[in-house]
Amino acid sequence: MKYNPSKTDLVCLFRFEPAKGISVNECIGRIASESSNGTWSDLTTLKPHIRRIRARAFEIKGNYVKIAYPIELFELGSVPQLLSSVAGNIFGMKALKNLRLEDIHFPKVYVKHFRGPQFGINGIRKFMNIYNRPFTATVPKPKLGMNTNEYCDAAYKIWNGGVDIVKTDENMTSQRFVNFYKTTEKILKIRNKVEKETGERKAFLANVTGETKEMLKRAKFVKEHGGEFVMIDFLTAGFASFQSLRNECQDLKLAIHIHRAFHSLFSRNPKHGMSMLTLAKLVRLVGGDTLHIGTVYGKLVGTKDEVLMIEHEIEHQVEPHFKTKQHVLNQNWYNLKPLIPVSSGGLHPGLIPYIINMLGKDIMIQAGGGVLGNPLGVESGAKALRQSINATLDNISLEKYAKTHKELKAALDKWSYVRPV
Ligand code: CAP
Ligand code: MG
């Protein structure tokens, strides 16, 4: 297994466990072959020019192996084709007990065939006119059931209380009680009104997730009605439609918020599936502008090491010396813009200092229950979220700040420093 990957090879890092009776070498050989151009048997059709472009394993460390793929194996610009290769049949092979795709390194020629984010951190800071602090977002709860009027009423209060962005929930698209077109039209009018009243920029993340053509139609509608953001559940919608939406948004000049519902199905098991890091890299390649990365302290799983690693990967151009316990490959993103990491899931004002200390200011802090659950009401919930951010940025303890801010006090009295499960 002595092989030096070439500059144009795409490299995957796998964690593997052979099935009983299968040797390490056989197991690795099967992974490389099934994910490139081989199969379970030798072939009479395997000519030298075809053998030349096979994948090769080149570094084994314990349960980890790196495999290099000649670039000719890939259709440049197609994530579905990439995943059908390196995340396809191999995961079902009987020769393996477990397999996890930990990371992919994309060579320059591969990166160059993707657009990456259209706006990224700087572009969004510019059109939102928000600098030097995290963005705030709230997803109105209950996540389903409110009708258009109830939803818009909550949105008005959220914006008015000082939150920048109202986000749709991942499973709210266009149900009977909350038709996409009716709700989007109404909420964007309300957004315009709040902007006038408060003098602050506000945004709505319209979840356009659906059948691909319908999704593109929804994106166009958002643009026509003055929106600047769409949101997609990129994994349930699939990479093909995410790529189509990205292309459409180039023409429409819309930013894309990426919700990752579905990822834990692949990423939660440390022995099998694929890492969220790999998915995050694919999002940067295709071109989401904001991506959920986790909270560590909130309601959903994700270790600090993992969350920081994803943050680093989507925010930096080159990743030469990131210290982590995890196994990762270095990546140069060339001219692809950095994204805004979104920290969300079980957050409330009491947890904000932890989040900002961990992730810094270039983030979007999203709280649903932690705003809509404030005992003083929705608008107060939004105020409390902003107050906790202001206090943290001014280095004032939340307890001290709460003495003169009743909304924050109500939040702390209810949740204190509770870490939800
Ligand atoms: C948060 C949320 C988000 C998750 C996604 C929810 O609501 O809207 O979908 O945060 O998680 O429905 O749970 P709460 P992740 O603020 O009420 O928890 O970012 O980890 O993918
Ligand atoms: Mg949600």
Coordinates of C-alpha atoms and ligand atoms in Angstrom, one line a residue:
M1 CA 0.0 0.0 0.0
K2 CA 2.8 2.4 -0.9
Y3 CA 1.1 5.2 -2.8
N4 CA 1.7 8.9 -2.9
P5 CA -1.6 10.6 -3.8
S6 CA -1.3 13.0 -6.7
K7 CA -2.3 16.7 -6.5
T8 CA -5.5 16.0 -8.3
D9 CA -6.6 12.9 -6.3
L10 CA -9.6 13.2 -4.1
V11 CA -8.8 11.6 -0.7
C12 CA -11.3 10.0 1.7
L13 CA -10.6 9.2 5.3
F14 CA -12.6 6.1 6.6
R15 CA -12.9 4.5 9.9
F16 CA -13.4 0.8 9.3
E17 CA -14.0 -2.5 11.2
P18 CA -13.8 -5.7 9.1
A19 CA -16.4 -8.4 9.5
K20 CA -15.5 -11.6 11.3
G21 CA -13.1 -13.7 9.2
I22 CA -12.1 -10.8 6.9
S23 CA -8.5 -9.5 7.1
V24 CA -7.7 -5.8 7.3
N25 CA -6.1 -5.8 3.9
E26 CA -9.1 -7.6 2.3
C27 CA -11.5 -5.2 4.0
I28 CA -9.6 -2.1 2.8
G29 CA -9.3 -3.5 -0.7
R30 CA -13.0 -4.1 -0.9
I31 CA -13.7 -0.5 0.3
A32 CA -11.4 1.0 -2.4
S33 CA -12.6 -1.2 -5.1
E34 CA -16.4 -1.0 -4.6
S35 CA -16.2 2.8 -4.1
S36 CA -14.3 3.3 -7.3
N37 CA -14.4 1.0 -10.4
G38 CA -14.2 -2.6 -9.0
T39 CA -16.5 -5.2 -7.7
W40 CA -16.4 -8.5 -5.7
S41 CA -14.8 -10.6 -8.5
D42 CA -11.8 -10.1 -10.8
L43 CA -13.0 -9.2 -14.3
T44 CA -12.2 -10.1 -17.8
T45 CA -13.0 -6.5 -18.9
L46 CA -10.5 -4.8 -16.6
K47 CA -8.0 -3.4 -19.1
P48 CA -4.8 -1.4 -18.1
H49 CA -6.3 2.0 -18.8
I50 CA -9.2 1.2 -16.5
R51 CA -7.0 -0.3 -13.8
R52 CA -5.0 2.9 -13.8
I53 CA -7.9 4.9 -12.4
R54 CA -8.7 2.6 -9.5
A55 CA -8.8 3.9 -5.9
R56 CA -5.8 3.2 -3.8
A57 CA -5.5 2.9 0.0
F58 CA -2.3 4.5 1.2
E59 CA -2.2 5.1 4.9
I60 CA -3.6 2.8 7.7
K61 CA -3.5 3.9 11.3
G62 CA -5.5 1.5 13.6
N63 CA -9.0 1.6 12.3
Y64 CA -8.4 4.5 10.0
V65 CA -7.5 4.3 6.4
K66 CA -7.0 7.0 3.7
I67 CA -8.0 6.2 0.2
A68 CA -7.0 8.2 -2.9
Y69 CA -9.4 8.4 -5.9
P70 CA -8.1 9.6 -9.3
I71 CA -10.2 12.6 -10.4
E72 CA -11.3 10.9 -13.6
L73 CA -13.6 8.8 -11.5
F74 CA -15.8 11.8 -10.8
E75 CA -18.3 13.9 -12.7
L76 CA -17.0 17.4 -11.7
G77 CA -19.7 19.5 -10.1
S78 CA -22.0 16.7 -9.0
V79 CA -22.3 15.9 -5.3
P80 CA -24.9 13.0 -6.0
Q81 CA -22.3 11.2 -8.2
L82 CA -19.6 11.7 -5.6
L83 CA -21.7 10.3 -2.8
S84 CA -22.9 7.3 -4.9
S85 CA -19.2 6.5 -5.1
V86 CA -17.6 7.2 -1.8
A87 CA -20.7 6.9 0.4
G88 CA -22.6 4.3 -1.7
N89 CA -22.6 0.5 -1.8
I90 CA -19.6 0.2 0.5
F91 CA -21.8 1.0 3.6
G92 CA -23.8 -2.2 3.0
M93 CA -21.0 -4.6 2.3
K94 CA -21.0 -7.9 4.3
A95 CA -17.2 -7.7 4.4
L96 CA -17.5 -4.8 6.9
K97 CA -18.8 -4.7 10.4
N98 CA -18.8 -0.9 10.5
L99 CA -17.7 1.9 8.2
R100 CA -17.7 5.7 8.7
L101 CA -16.7 8.3 6.2
E102 CA -14.9 10.8 8.5
D103 CA -13.6 13.4 6.0
I104 CA -13.1 14.1 2.3
H105 CA -10.2 16.2 0.9
F106 CA -11.2 17.9 -2.3
P107 CA -8.4 18.8 -4.7
K108 CA -8.3 22.2 -6.3
V109 CA -9.7 21.0 -9.6
Y110 CA -12.8 19.6 -7.8
V111 CA -13.3 22.7 -5.7
K112 CA -13.2 24.9 -8.8
H113 CA -16.3 23.2 -10.2
F114 CA -18.5 24.6 -7.4
R115 CA -19.7 28.0 -6.6
G116 CA -19.6 28.0 -2.8
P117 CA -21.6 30.5 -0.8
Q118 CA -22.8 33.5 -2.8
F119 CA -22.8 35.9 0.3
G120 CA -21.0 34.2 3.2
I121 CA -20.2 36.0 6.4
N122 CA -19.3 39.4 4.9
G123 CA -22.1 39.4 2.4
I124 CA -24.7 38.8 5.0
R125 CA -23.2 41.2 7.5
K126 CA -23.4 43.8 4.7
F127 CA -27.0 43.3 3.6
M128 CA -28.2 42.9 7.2
N129 CA -26.1 45.9 8.2
I130 CA -25.1 44.1 11.4
Y131 CA -21.4 44.2 12.4
N132 CA -19.5 43.3 15.6
R133 CA -22.1 41.1 17.2
P134 CA -23.7 37.7 16.6
F135 CA -26.9 37.6 14.5
T136 CA -30.0 36.6 16.4
A137 CA -32.7 34.3 15.1
T138 CA -35.9 32.8 16.5
V139 CA -38.1 30.0 15.2
P140 CA -41.7 30.6 16.3
K141 CA -43.0 27.7 18.3
P142 CA -45.1 25.5 18.5
K143 CA -43.2 24.3 15.4
L144 CA -46.5 23.3 13.7
G145 CA -50.1 24.2 14.2
M146 CA -50.1 28.0 14.2
N147 CA -52.1 29.4 11.3
T148 CA -50.7 32.2 9.1
N149 CA -52.1 35.0 11.3
E150 CA -50.9 33.5 14.5
Y151 CA -47.5 32.8 13.0
C152 CA -47.2 36.4 11.6
D153 CA -48.3 37.8 15.0
A154 CA -45.4 35.9 16.7
A155 CA -43.0 37.0 14.0
Y156 CA -43.9 40.7 14.5
K157 CA -43.3 40.4 18.3
I158 CA -40.0 38.6 17.8
W159 CA -38.6 41.2 15.4
N160 CA -40.0 44.1 17.5
G161 CA -38.4 42.7 20.6
G162 CA -35.0 43.0 18.9
V163 CA -34.3 39.7 17.2
D164 CA -32.9 40.1 13.6
I165 CA -34.2 37.0 11.9
V166 CA -37.3 34.9 12.0
K167 CA -36.6 31.4 10.8
T168 CA -39.1 28.8 9.6
D169 CA -39.0 25.4 11.4
E170 CA -37.6 22.5 9.4
N171 CA -40.9 20.7 9.1
M172 CA -43.0 23.8 8.3
T173 CA -43.2 24.1 4.6
S174 CA -46.7 24.6 3.2
Q175 CA -49.3 22.8 5.3
R176 CA -53.0 23.5 5.1
F177 CA -52.9 26.0 8.1
V178 CA -49.8 27.7 6.9
N179 CA -49.7 27.9 3.1
F180 CA -46.2 28.9 1.9
Y181 CA -47.3 31.6 -0.5
K182 CA -49.9 33.2 1.7
T183 CA -47.6 33.2 4.7
T184 CA -44.5 34.4 2.9
E185 CA -46.4 37.3 1.3
K186 CA -47.9 38.4 4.6
I187 CA -44.8 38.0 6.7
L188 CA -42.6 39.9 4.4
K189 CA -45.1 42.9 4.5
I190 CA -44.8 42.7 8.3
R191 CA -41.1 42.6 8.1
N192 CA -41.1 45.8 6.1
K193 CA -43.3 47.4 8.6
V194 CA -41.1 46.4 11.6
E195 CA -38.0 47.6 9.7
K196 CA -39.6 51.1 9.4
E197 CA -40.7 51.1 13.0
T198 CA -37.4 49.9 14.5
G199 CA -34.9 51.3 12.0
E200 CA -33.2 47.9 12.0
R201 CA -32.7 45.4 9.2
K202 CA -34.8 42.3 9.7
A203 CA -35.0 39.0 7.7
F204 CA -37.2 36.0 7.2
L205 CA -35.8 32.6 6.4
A206 CA -38.5 31.1 4.2
N207 CA -38.3 27.3 4.2
V208 CA -38.7 26.4 0.5
T209 CA -38.0 22.7 1.0
G210 CA -40.2 20.5 -1.3
E211 CA -40.3 18.9 -4.7
T212 CA -37.5 20.5 -6.7
K213 CA -39.5 22.5 -9.3
E214 CA -41.9 23.6 -6.6
M215 CA -38.9 24.6 -4.5
L216 CA -37.5 26.8 -7.2
K217 CA -40.9 28.4 -7.7
R218 CA -41.0 29.2 -4.0
A219 CA -37.6 30.8 -4.2
K220 CA -38.7 33.0 -7.0
F221 CA -41.8 34.0 -5.0
V222 CA -39.6 35.0 -2.1
K223 CA -37.5 37.2 -4.3
E224 CA -40.6 38.8 -6.0
H225 CA -41.9 39.7 -2.5
G226 CA -38.8 41.4 -1.3
G227 CA -37.1 38.5 0.7
E228 CA -33.4 38.0 0.7
F229 CA -33.1 34.5 2.2
V230 CA -34.5 31.1 1.6
M231 CA -34.0 28.0 3.7
I232 CA -33.6 24.4 2.7
D233 CA -33.5 21.1 4.7
F234 CA -30.6 20.1 2.4
L235 CA -30.5 16.4 3.5
T236 CA -34.1 15.6 3.3
A237 CA -34.4 17.5 0.0
G238 CA -31.2 15.9 -1.3
F239 CA -28.0 17.2 -2.8
A240 CA -29.4 17.3 -6.3
S241 CA -32.2 19.7 -5.4
F242 CA -29.8 21.7 -3.1
Q243 CA -27.5 22.2 -6.1
S244 CA -30.5 23.3 -8.3
L245 CA -31.6 25.7 -5.6
R246 CA -28.1 27.1 -5.3
N247 CA -28.0 27.8 -9.0
E248 CA -31.4 29.4 -9.0
C249 CA -30.4 31.6 -6.1
Q250 CA -27.4 32.9 -8.0
D251 CA -29.7 34.4 -10.5
L252 CA -32.2 35.5 -7.9
K253 CA -29.4 36.9 -5.6
L254 CA -30.9 35.1 -2.6
A255 CA -28.9 33.8 0.4
I256 CA -29.4 30.2 1.5
H257 CA -29.9 29.1 5.1
I258 CA -29.1 25.4 5.6
H259 CA -31.0 23.3 8.1
R260 CA -29.4 19.9 8.7
A261 CA -32.4 17.9 9.9
F262 CA -31.7 14.2 9.0
H263 CA -27.9 14.4 9.6
S264 CA -27.9 12.5 12.9
L265 CA -29.2 9.5 11.0
F266 CA -25.8 9.3 9.4
S267 CA -23.6 11.2 11.8
R268 CA -24.5 10.2 15.3
N269 CA -23.0 6.7 15.4
P270 CA -19.2 7.1 15.9
K271 CA -18.6 3.8 14.2
H272 CA -20.9 3.8 11.1
G273 CA -22.2 6.4 8.7
M274 CA -20.6 9.7 7.9
S275 CA -19.5 12.7 9.9
M276 CA -21.2 16.0 10.1
L277 CA -17.9 17.5 9.2
T278 CA -18.0 15.8 5.8
L279 CA -21.6 17.1 5.3
A280 CA -20.5 20.6 6.3
K281 CA -17.7 20.5 3.7
L282 CA -20.2 19.5 1.0
V283 CA -22.5 22.4 2.1
R284 CA -19.6 24.9 1.7
L285 CA -18.7 23.4 -1.7
V286 CA -22.3 23.7 -3.1
G287 CA -22.8 27.0 -1.4
G288 CA -25.0 27.4 1.7
D289 CA -24.6 30.8 3.4
T290 CA -25.5 29.8 6.9
L291 CA -25.3 26.3 8.4
H292 CA -26.4 24.7 11.7
I293 CA -23.4 23.3 13.5
G294 CA -24.7 22.6 17.1
T295 CA -24.4 24.1 20.5
V296 CA -22.7 21.6 22.8
Y297 CA -24.7 23.1 25.7
G298 CA -28.2 22.7 24.2
K299 CA -30.6 19.9 23.5
L300 CA -29.0 18.0 20.7
V301 CA -25.9 15.8 20.6
G302 CA -22.5 17.1 19.3
T303 CA -19.2 17.2 21.3
K304 CA -17.3 20.5 21.7
D305 CA -14.5 19.1 19.6
E306 CA -16.9 18.3 16.7
V307 CA -18.7 21.6 16.8
L308 CA -15.5 23.6 16.9
M309 CA -14.0 21.5 14.1
I310 CA -17.1 22.2 11.9
E311 CA -17.0 25.9 12.7
H312 CA -13.4 26.1 11.8
E313 CA -13.9 24.2 8.5
I314 CA -16.7 26.5 7.3
E315 CA -15.1 29.7 8.4
H316 CA -11.5 29.5 7.2
Q317 CA -9.8 29.4 3.9
V318 CA -7.1 26.9 4.7
E319 CA -7.0 24.5 7.6
P320 CA -3.4 23.6 8.2
H321 CA -3.0 23.1 12.0
F322 CA -6.4 22.7 13.6
K323 CA -5.8 20.8 16.8
T324 CA -8.4 18.2 17.4
K325 CA -8.7 14.7 18.8
Q326 CA -10.7 13.8 15.7
H327 CA -9.2 12.5 12.5
V328 CA -9.4 15.1 9.8
L329 CA -7.7 16.1 6.5
N330 CA -6.5 19.5 5.6
Q331 CA -8.5 21.5 3.1
N332 CA -7.8 24.6 1.1
W333 CA -11.0 26.3 0.0
Y334 CA -9.3 28.6 -2.6
N335 CA -11.8 31.4 -3.3
L336 CA -14.9 29.8 -1.8
K337 CA -16.4 32.1 0.8
P338 CA -16.8 31.3 4.5
L339 CA -20.3 30.6 5.9
I340 CA -22.0 31.8 9.1
P341 CA -22.2 29.0 11.7
V342 CA -25.7 28.7 13.3
S343 CA -25.9 27.6 16.9
S344 CA -29.3 26.3 17.7
G345 CA -31.3 23.7 19.7
G346 CA -32.3 24.1 23.3
L347 CA -30.6 27.5 23.7
H348 CA -32.0 30.2 26.1
P349 CA -30.5 33.4 27.4
G350 CA -28.7 31.7 30.3
L351 CA -26.5 29.7 27.9
I352 CA -25.5 32.6 25.6
P353 CA -22.2 33.4 27.4
Y354 CA -21.1 29.8 26.9
I355 CA -21.9 30.0 23.2
I356 CA -20.2 33.3 22.5
N357 CA -17.1 32.2 24.5
M358 CA -16.9 29.1 22.5
L359 CA -17.8 30.3 19.0
G360 CA -17.1 34.0 19.0
K361 CA -19.1 36.8 17.3
D362 CA -19.3 35.5 13.8
I363 CA -22.3 33.3 14.4
M364 CA -26.0 33.2 14.3
I365 CA -27.6 32.4 17.7
Q366 CA -31.0 30.8 17.2
A367 CA -33.5 30.2 20.0
G368 CA -37.1 29.0 19.7
G369 CA -38.3 27.7 23.0
G370 CA -35.8 29.9 24.8
V371 CA -37.7 33.0 23.4
L372 CA -41.3 31.8 23.0
G373 CA -41.1 30.2 26.5
N374 CA -40.3 33.5 28.3
P375 CA -43.0 33.9 31.0
L376 CA -43.4 37.6 30.1
G377 CA -44.4 36.8 26.5
V378 CA -42.9 36.6 23.0
E379 CA -41.6 40.2 22.7
S380 CA -40.0 40.0 26.1
G381 CA -38.4 36.7 25.1
A382 CA -36.8 38.4 22.1
K383 CA -35.6 41.3 24.3
A384 CA -34.1 38.8 26.8
L385 CA -32.1 37.1 24.1
R386 CA -30.7 40.5 22.9
Q387 CA -30.0 41.5 26.5
S388 CA -28.0 38.3 27.2
I389 CA -25.9 39.0 24.1
N390 CA -25.3 42.6 25.0
A391 CA -24.3 41.7 28.6
T392 CA -21.9 39.0 27.3
L393 CA -20.3 41.3 24.8
D394 CA -20.0 44.0 27.5
N395 CA -18.4 41.5 29.9
I396 CA -21.2 41.9 32.4
S397 CA -22.5 38.9 34.2
L398 CA -26.1 38.0 33.3
E399 CA -27.2 38.1 37.0
K400 CA -25.9 41.7 37.2
Y401 CA -27.5 42.7 33.9
A402 CA -30.8 41.1 34.9
K403 CA -31.1 43.4 37.9
T404 CA -32.0 46.2 35.5
H405 CA -33.5 44.1 32.7
K406 CA -36.7 42.4 33.7
E407 CA -37.0 40.3 30.6
L408 CA -33.6 38.7 31.1
K409 CA -34.5 38.2 34.8
A410 CA -37.6 36.3 33.8
A411 CA -35.6 34.1 31.5
L412 CA -33.0 33.4 34.2
D413 CA -35.6 32.8 36.8
K414 CA -37.1 30.1 34.6
W415 CA -34.1 28.4 33.1
S416 CA -31.1 29.8 35.0
Y417 CA -28.2 27.9 33.5
V418 CA -30.2 24.8 32.7
R419 CA -28.7 22.6 29.9
P420 CA -31.7 20.9 28.3
V421 CA -31.7 17.2 27.4
Ligands
CAP1 C1 -34.5 24.8 17.6 C2 -34.9 24.1 16.3 C3 -33.8 23.6 15.4 C4 -32.7 22.8 15.9 C5 -31.8 22.2 14.9 C6 -35.8 22.9 16.7 O1 -35.6 25.0 18.4 O2 -35.7 24.9 15.6 O3 -34.5 22.9 14.4 O4 -31.9 23.7 16.7 O5 -30.7 21.7 15.5 O6 -36.8 22.7 16.2 O7 -35.3 22.1 17.6 P1 -35.3 25.3 20.0 P2 -29.3 21.7 14.9 O8 -34.6 26.6 20.1 O9 -36.7 25.5 20.6 O10 -34.6 24.2 20.6 O11 -28.9 23.1 14.8 O12 -28.4 21.0 15.9 O13 -29.3 21.0 13.6
MG2 MG -36.4 23.3 14.2

